[in-house]
Amino acid sequence: MSFILDNSSGIAIVLALISFVSIAFEKRITSLLISLTTVLFGSFLFSYAFYKMTGFDVLDVYIKGLMIIGEGLILLVVISIVIVTQESKKKTG
């Protein structure tokens, strides 16, 4: 578990990069699922810190969890906008 806690920011960045690569290869559902996975990963970190941790480490994991949740929500919005623009281009052209 310490590996996940120590490298949570890197894991979130890798998930975001995979999401953008999958949208580049036109795998829309996969990119949406990966962004939802990012939100769930942040929620997992937040709830793990709430139930299992004590001391000042809790604040660090809380902040990381909230940042990862925010990143996942931003990914959802960006990917939704990209999908809508791709669909509108298909209909016009």
Short mmCIF file of C-alpha atoms in Angstrom, two decimals:
data_model
loop_
_atom_site.label_atom_id
_atom_site.label_comp_id
_atom_site.label_asym_id
_atom_site.label_seq_id
_atom_site.Cartn_x
_atom_site.Cartn_y
_atom_site.Cartn_z
CA MET A 1 0.00 0.00 0.00
CA SER A 2 2.91 2.33 0.63
CA PHE A 3 3.92 2.05 -3.04
CA ILE A 4 0.49 3.32 -4.12
CA LEU A 5 0.55 6.14 -1.58
CA ASP A 6 4.08 7.22 -2.50
CA ASN A 7 3.47 7.12 -6.25
CA SER A 8 -0.17 8.22 -6.41
CA SER A 9 0.60 11.38 -8.38
CA GLY A 10 2.58 9.41 -10.95
CA ILE A 11 -0.19 6.85 -11.25
CA ALA A 12 -2.73 9.63 -11.87
CA ILE A 13 -0.53 11.21 -14.55
CA VAL A 14 -0.09 7.85 -16.29
CA LEU A 15 -3.86 7.33 -16.24
CA ALA A 16 -4.35 10.79 -17.78
CA LEU A 17 -1.80 10.07 -20.51
CA ILE A 18 -3.43 6.73 -21.30
CA SER A 19 -6.75 8.52 -21.52
CA PHE A 20 -5.43 11.05 -24.04
CA VAL A 21 -3.70 8.33 -26.07
CA SER A 22 -6.91 6.34 -26.23
CA ILE A 23 -8.84 9.41 -27.44
CA ALA A 24 -6.17 9.89 -30.12
CA PHE A 25 -6.79 6.33 -31.32
CA GLU A 26 -10.55 7.05 -31.28
CA LYS A 27 -11.29 4.68 -28.40
CA ARG A 28 -13.84 6.98 -26.79
CA ILE A 29 -15.41 4.59 -24.32
CA THR A 30 -11.98 3.51 -23.11
CA SER A 31 -10.93 7.10 -22.48
CA LEU A 32 -14.12 7.82 -20.55
CA LEU A 33 -13.65 4.67 -18.46
CA ILE A 34 -10.05 5.59 -17.69
CA SER A 35 -11.08 9.07 -16.56
CA LEU A 36 -13.74 7.51 -14.34
CA THR A 37 -11.07 5.17 -13.01
CA THR A 38 -8.99 8.23 -12.14
CA VAL A 39 -11.90 9.68 -10.15
CA LEU A 40 -12.37 6.34 -8.37
CA PHE A 41 -8.65 6.14 -7.59
CA GLY A 42 -8.80 9.57 -5.96
CA SER A 43 -11.89 8.55 -4.01
CA PHE A 44 -10.10 5.40 -2.88
CA LEU A 45 -7.15 7.44 -1.60
CA PHE A 46 -9.46 9.86 0.19
CA SER A 47 -11.48 7.10 1.88
CA TYR A 48 -8.36 5.07 2.74
CA ALA A 49 -6.87 8.07 4.51
CA PHE A 50 -10.14 8.72 6.31
CA TYR A 51 -10.51 5.19 7.70
CA LYS A 52 -7.00 3.77 8.06
CA MET A 53 -4.51 6.57 8.67
CA THR A 54 -3.69 8.86 11.57
CA GLY A 55 -1.41 11.82 12.11
CA PHE A 56 -0.16 14.36 9.63
CA ASP A 57 0.10 11.82 6.81
CA VAL A 58 -3.68 12.01 6.55
CA LEU A 59 -3.53 15.60 5.28
CA ASP A 60 -1.07 14.67 2.55
CA VAL A 61 -3.22 11.80 1.30
CA TYR A 62 -6.41 13.91 1.58
CA ILE A 63 -4.91 16.60 -0.61
CA LYS A 64 -3.55 14.07 -3.12
CA GLY A 65 -6.92 12.34 -3.25
CA LEU A 66 -8.78 15.59 -3.84
CA MET A 67 -6.32 16.65 -6.54
CA ILE A 68 -6.69 13.31 -8.32
CA ILE A 69 -10.48 13.53 -8.11
CA GLY A 70 -10.29 17.00 -9.63
CA GLU A 71 -7.96 15.77 -12.36
CA GLY A 72 -10.37 12.97 -13.20
CA LEU A 73 -13.31 15.37 -13.38
CA ILE A 74 -11.37 17.73 -15.63
CA LEU A 75 -10.49 14.74 -17.84
CA LEU A 76 -14.17 13.84 -18.07
CA VAL A 77 -15.07 17.36 -19.19
CA VAL A 78 -12.23 17.64 -21.71
CA ILE A 79 -12.88 14.21 -23.19
CA SER A 80 -16.61 14.94 -23.43
CA ILE A 81 -15.88 18.16 -25.32
CA VAL A 82 -13.50 16.32 -27.67
CA ILE A 83 -16.09 13.62 -28.34
CA VAL A 84 -18.81 16.20 -29.05
CA THR A 85 -16.58 18.10 -31.49
CA GLN A 86 -15.57 14.86 -33.24
CA GLU A 87 -19.22 13.87 -33.63
CA SER A 88 -20.21 17.29 -34.93
CA LYS A 89 -17.42 17.11 -37.53
CA LYS A 90 -18.65 13.69 -38.64
CA LYS A 91 -22.19 14.98 -39.13
CA THR A 92 -21.15 18.04 -41.14
CA GLY A 93 -18.51 16.37 -43.25
#
